[in-house]
């Protein structure tokens, strides 16, 4: 039993530490559905369903591909009520709740 | 005295790695969503974020289990060394290519800068290599002693 003492203490300490540094804080942003936007959409305007490709659901925005620029939506976040159960935009009238990155 | 030192040192190092791996794996699993999101931002492994966000903490917990059981400790140190080399290579790549990304590691370790993290990982890799070597040497020492005691 003695040979397991140090290891057991380490496991115990690790669990105590993680309890204090784990999920104690609320996420900084609400959970969002992030989409890579193809074609050119100015922020604040609705995006067509066919031009939004689902990336992930997260409180943190992902990095999209070719998002270098400052004019059009590249990675946009939508709220849960704007997305259907297949992780697609509900219709062609949804305006991004947040735009994480832009492109030219 | 020397052999006692040789058996205690790997035990202490094993406990330190168990502490590190159980702590980081637990925080990665507790904050799984944000861990996956940060991984998905990586240009190197972003497309494998979903599977890696589960695989990494699971591998850390398996390695911890191997380190915990004395008869499997040799394999635990081998696993630790491989994991640390992999993490260090990844950090080196990140430093050169995507410095401004947040760290995808667990707990307080995520508050380190990339350079601090690299130094920490190099130290841990060296520690794992030393402990692995000591464990192998101890096995050899026991085997030689056993052979010398065998009656003719």
Coordinates of C-alpha atoms in Angstrom, one line a residue, chain B residues 31-114:
Chain B
X31 CA -14.0 22.8 -19.9
X32 CA -14.3 20.6 -22.9
X33 CA -16.3 23.0 -25.1
X34 CA -13.8 25.8 -24.8
X35 CA -10.9 23.3 -25.2
X36 CA -12.4 22.0 -28.4
X37 CA -13.0 25.6 -29.7
X38 CA -9.4 26.6 -29.0
X39 CA -8.1 23.4 -30.7
X40 CA -10.3 24.1 -33.7
X41 CA -8.5 27.5 -34.2
X42 CA -5.2 25.7 -34.7
X43 CA -4.1 25.7 -38.3
X44 CA -2.2 22.4 -37.7
X45 CA -4.8 20.3 -36.0
X46 CA -8.0 22.4 -36.3
X47 CA -9.8 19.9 -38.5
X48 CA -9.2 17.1 -36.0
X49 CA -10.3 19.2 -33.0
X50 CA -13.4 17.1 -32.1
X51 CA -11.5 13.8 -31.8
X52 CA -8.3 15.3 -30.3
X53 CA -10.3 17.2 -27.6
X54 CA -11.3 13.7 -26.2
X55 CA -8.2 11.8 -27.2
X56 CA -5.6 14.1 -25.4
X57 CA -7.2 14.0 -21.9
X58 CA -7.9 10.3 -22.3
X59 CA -4.2 9.6 -23.2
X60 CA -3.1 11.7 -20.2
X61 CA -5.4 9.7 -17.9
X62 CA -4.1 6.3 -19.3
X63 CA -0.5 7.5 -18.9
X64 CA -1.3 8.5 -15.3
X65 CA -2.7 5.1 -14.6
X66 CA 0.4 3.4 -16.0
X67 CA 2.6 5.7 -13.8
X68 CA 0.4 4.9 -10.7
X69 CA 0.9 1.1 -10.9
X70 CA 4.6 0.4 -10.1
X71 CA 4.8 -2.7 -12.4
X72 CA 3.7 -0.6 -15.4
X73 CA 5.6 2.5 -14.4
X74 CA 8.3 1.9 -17.1
X75 CA 5.6 2.1 -19.8
X76 CA 4.1 5.1 -18.0
X77 CA 7.4 7.0 -18.4
X78 CA 7.7 5.9 -22.0
X79 CA 4.1 7.3 -22.6
X80 CA 5.0 10.4 -20.7
X81 CA 8.1 11.0 -22.8
X82 CA 6.2 10.5 -26.0
X83 CA 3.4 12.8 -24.9
X84 CA 5.8 15.5 -23.8
X85 CA 7.8 15.3 -27.0
X86 CA 4.5 15.6 -29.0
X87 CA 3.3 18.6 -26.9
X88 CA 6.8 20.3 -27.2
X89 CA 6.9 19.8 -30.9
X90 CA 3.4 21.3 -31.2
X91 CA 4.3 24.3 -29.0
X92 CA 7.5 24.9 -31.1
X93 CA 5.3 24.9 -34.3
X94 CA 2.8 27.3 -32.7
X95 CA 5.6 29.7 -31.6
X96 CA 6.8 29.9 -35.1
X97 CA 3.5 30.1 -37.0
X98 CA 0.6 31.2 -34.8
X99 CA 2.0 33.1 -31.8
X100 CA -1.2 35.0 -31.0
X101 CA -3.4 32.0 -30.4
X102 CA -4.6 31.1 -26.9
X103 CA -3.1 28.0 -25.3
X104 CA -5.2 24.9 -25.5
X105 CA -3.8 23.4 -22.4
X106 CA -5.7 22.8 -19.1
X107 CA -5.9 24.8 -15.9
X108 CA -3.3 27.3 -14.7
X109 CA -0.9 26.1 -17.4
X110 CA -3.0 27.9 -20.0
X111 CA -2.0 31.1 -18.3
X112 CA 1.6 30.7 -19.4
X113 CA 3.0 32.4 -22.4
X114 CA 4.0 30.2 -25.3

